[in-house]
mmCIF file of C-alpha atoms in Angstrom:
data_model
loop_
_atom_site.group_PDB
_atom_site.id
_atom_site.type_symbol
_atom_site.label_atom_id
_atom_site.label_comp_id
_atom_site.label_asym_id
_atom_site.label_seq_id
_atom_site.Cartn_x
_atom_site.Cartn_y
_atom_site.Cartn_z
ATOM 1 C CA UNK A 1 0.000 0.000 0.000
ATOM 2 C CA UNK A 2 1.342 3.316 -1.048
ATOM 3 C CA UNK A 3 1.807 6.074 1.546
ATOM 4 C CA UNK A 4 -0.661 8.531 2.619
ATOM 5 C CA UNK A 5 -0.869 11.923 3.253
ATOM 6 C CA UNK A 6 -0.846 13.165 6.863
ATOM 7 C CA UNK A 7 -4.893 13.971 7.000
ATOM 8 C CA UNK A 8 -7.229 10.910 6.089
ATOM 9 C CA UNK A 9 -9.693 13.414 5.601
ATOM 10 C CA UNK A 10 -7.358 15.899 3.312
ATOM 11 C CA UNK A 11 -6.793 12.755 1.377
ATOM 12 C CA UNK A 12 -10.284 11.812 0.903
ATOM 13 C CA UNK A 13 -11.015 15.372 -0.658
ATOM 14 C CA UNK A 14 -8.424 14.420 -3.255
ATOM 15 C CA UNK A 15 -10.152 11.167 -4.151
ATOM 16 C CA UNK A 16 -7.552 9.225 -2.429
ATOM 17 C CA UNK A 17 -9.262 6.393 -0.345
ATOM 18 C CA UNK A 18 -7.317 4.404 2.160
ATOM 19 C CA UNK A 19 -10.004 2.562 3.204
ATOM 20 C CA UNK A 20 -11.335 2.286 -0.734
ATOM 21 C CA UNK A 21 -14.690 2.279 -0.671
ATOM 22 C CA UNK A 22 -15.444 3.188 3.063
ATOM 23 C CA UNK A 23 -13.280 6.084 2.846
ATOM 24 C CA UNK A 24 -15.634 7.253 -0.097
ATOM 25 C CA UNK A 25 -17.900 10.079 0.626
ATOM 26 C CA UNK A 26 -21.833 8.975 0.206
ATOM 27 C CA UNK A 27 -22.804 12.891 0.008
ATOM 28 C CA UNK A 28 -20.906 16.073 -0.366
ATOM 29 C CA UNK A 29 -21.463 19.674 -1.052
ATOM 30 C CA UNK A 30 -18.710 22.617 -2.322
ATOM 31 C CA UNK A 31 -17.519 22.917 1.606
ATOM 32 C CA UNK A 32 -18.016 19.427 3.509
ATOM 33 C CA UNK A 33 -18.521 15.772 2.830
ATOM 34 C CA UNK A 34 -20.153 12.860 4.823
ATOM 35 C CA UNK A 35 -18.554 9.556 5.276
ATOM 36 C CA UNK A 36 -19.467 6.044 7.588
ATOM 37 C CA UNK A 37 -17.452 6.180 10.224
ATOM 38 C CA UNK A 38 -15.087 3.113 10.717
ATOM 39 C CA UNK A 39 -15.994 0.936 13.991
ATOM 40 C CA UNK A 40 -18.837 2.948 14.743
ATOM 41 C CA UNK A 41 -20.790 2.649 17.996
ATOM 42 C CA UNK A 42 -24.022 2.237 16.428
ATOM 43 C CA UNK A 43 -25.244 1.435 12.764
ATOM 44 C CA UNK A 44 -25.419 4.513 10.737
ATOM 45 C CA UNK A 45 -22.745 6.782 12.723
ATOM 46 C CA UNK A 46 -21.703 9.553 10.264
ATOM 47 C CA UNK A 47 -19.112 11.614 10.395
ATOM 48 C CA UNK A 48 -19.645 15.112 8.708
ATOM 49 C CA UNK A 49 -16.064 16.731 7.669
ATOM 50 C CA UNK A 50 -15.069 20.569 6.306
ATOM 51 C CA UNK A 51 -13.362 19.883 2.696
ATOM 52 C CA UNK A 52 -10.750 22.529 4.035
ATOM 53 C CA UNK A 53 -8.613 20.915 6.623
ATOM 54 C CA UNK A 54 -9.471 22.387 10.427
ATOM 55 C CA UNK A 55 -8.546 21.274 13.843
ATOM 56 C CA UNK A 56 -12.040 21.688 14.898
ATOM 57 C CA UNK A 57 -15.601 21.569 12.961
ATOM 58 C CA UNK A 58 -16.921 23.780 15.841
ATOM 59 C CA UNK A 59 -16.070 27.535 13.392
ATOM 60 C CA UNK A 60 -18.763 25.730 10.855
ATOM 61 C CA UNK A 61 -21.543 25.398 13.432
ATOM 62 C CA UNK A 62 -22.806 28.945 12.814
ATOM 63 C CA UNK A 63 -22.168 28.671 8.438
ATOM 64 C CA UNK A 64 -25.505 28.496 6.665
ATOM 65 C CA UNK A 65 -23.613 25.867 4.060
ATOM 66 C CA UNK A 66 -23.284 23.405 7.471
ATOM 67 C CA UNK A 67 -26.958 23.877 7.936
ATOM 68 C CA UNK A 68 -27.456 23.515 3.775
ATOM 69 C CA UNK A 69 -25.588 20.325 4.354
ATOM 70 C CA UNK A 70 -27.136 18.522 7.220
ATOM 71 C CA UNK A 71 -30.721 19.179 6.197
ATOM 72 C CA UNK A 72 -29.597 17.502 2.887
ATOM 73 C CA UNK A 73 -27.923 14.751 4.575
ATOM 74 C CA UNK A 74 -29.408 13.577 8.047
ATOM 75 C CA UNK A 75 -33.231 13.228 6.294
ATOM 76 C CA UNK A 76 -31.872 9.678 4.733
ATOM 77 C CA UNK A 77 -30.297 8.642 7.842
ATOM 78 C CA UNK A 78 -32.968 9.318 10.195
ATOM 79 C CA UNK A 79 -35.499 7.637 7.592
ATOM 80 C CA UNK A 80 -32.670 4.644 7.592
ATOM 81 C CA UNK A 81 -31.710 4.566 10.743
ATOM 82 C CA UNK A 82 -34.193 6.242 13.422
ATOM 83 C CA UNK A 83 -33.935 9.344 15.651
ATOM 84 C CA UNK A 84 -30.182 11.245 16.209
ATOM 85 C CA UNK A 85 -28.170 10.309 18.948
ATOM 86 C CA UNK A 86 -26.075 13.488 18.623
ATOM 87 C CA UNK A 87 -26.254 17.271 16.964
ATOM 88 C CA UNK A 88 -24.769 20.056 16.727
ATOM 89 C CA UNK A 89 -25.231 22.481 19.926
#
């Protein structure tokens, strides 16, 4: 297996999948992406992540695009998968 970047996440906005297909986004907008997480606690766990590399999603909790995003995104998975378990405070 060839090396990596330093960011899974950096490398999965260049359409480089460790993982191959888990690693490939299942939605996506101009700014984030959403992904199945790997080992996740409960079926359906999703992990929503910026397209620009950050430390921290918490500076895109107040950006309408988030909010464009999610309402695009967690309709599927709740009709899927049930009620959330966790949002955005």
């Amino acid at each position: 297996m060839e090396p990596f970047g330093i960011c899974r996440f950096c490398d999965i906005v260049l359409g480089e999948y460790q993982y191959n297909e888990i690693d490939e986004p299942f939605a996506s907008n101009d700014a984030f992406f959403a992904i199945a997480s790997i080992g996740p606690l409960v079926e359906g766990w999703t992990l929503i992540v910026s397209k620009s590399h950050q430390l921290s999603m918490r500076e895109a909790y107040d950006r309408p695009m988030l909010a464009d995003f999610l309402g695009s995104v967690l309709p599927p998975l709740i009709r899927q998968y049930g009620s959330l378990i966790a949002r955005i405070p």
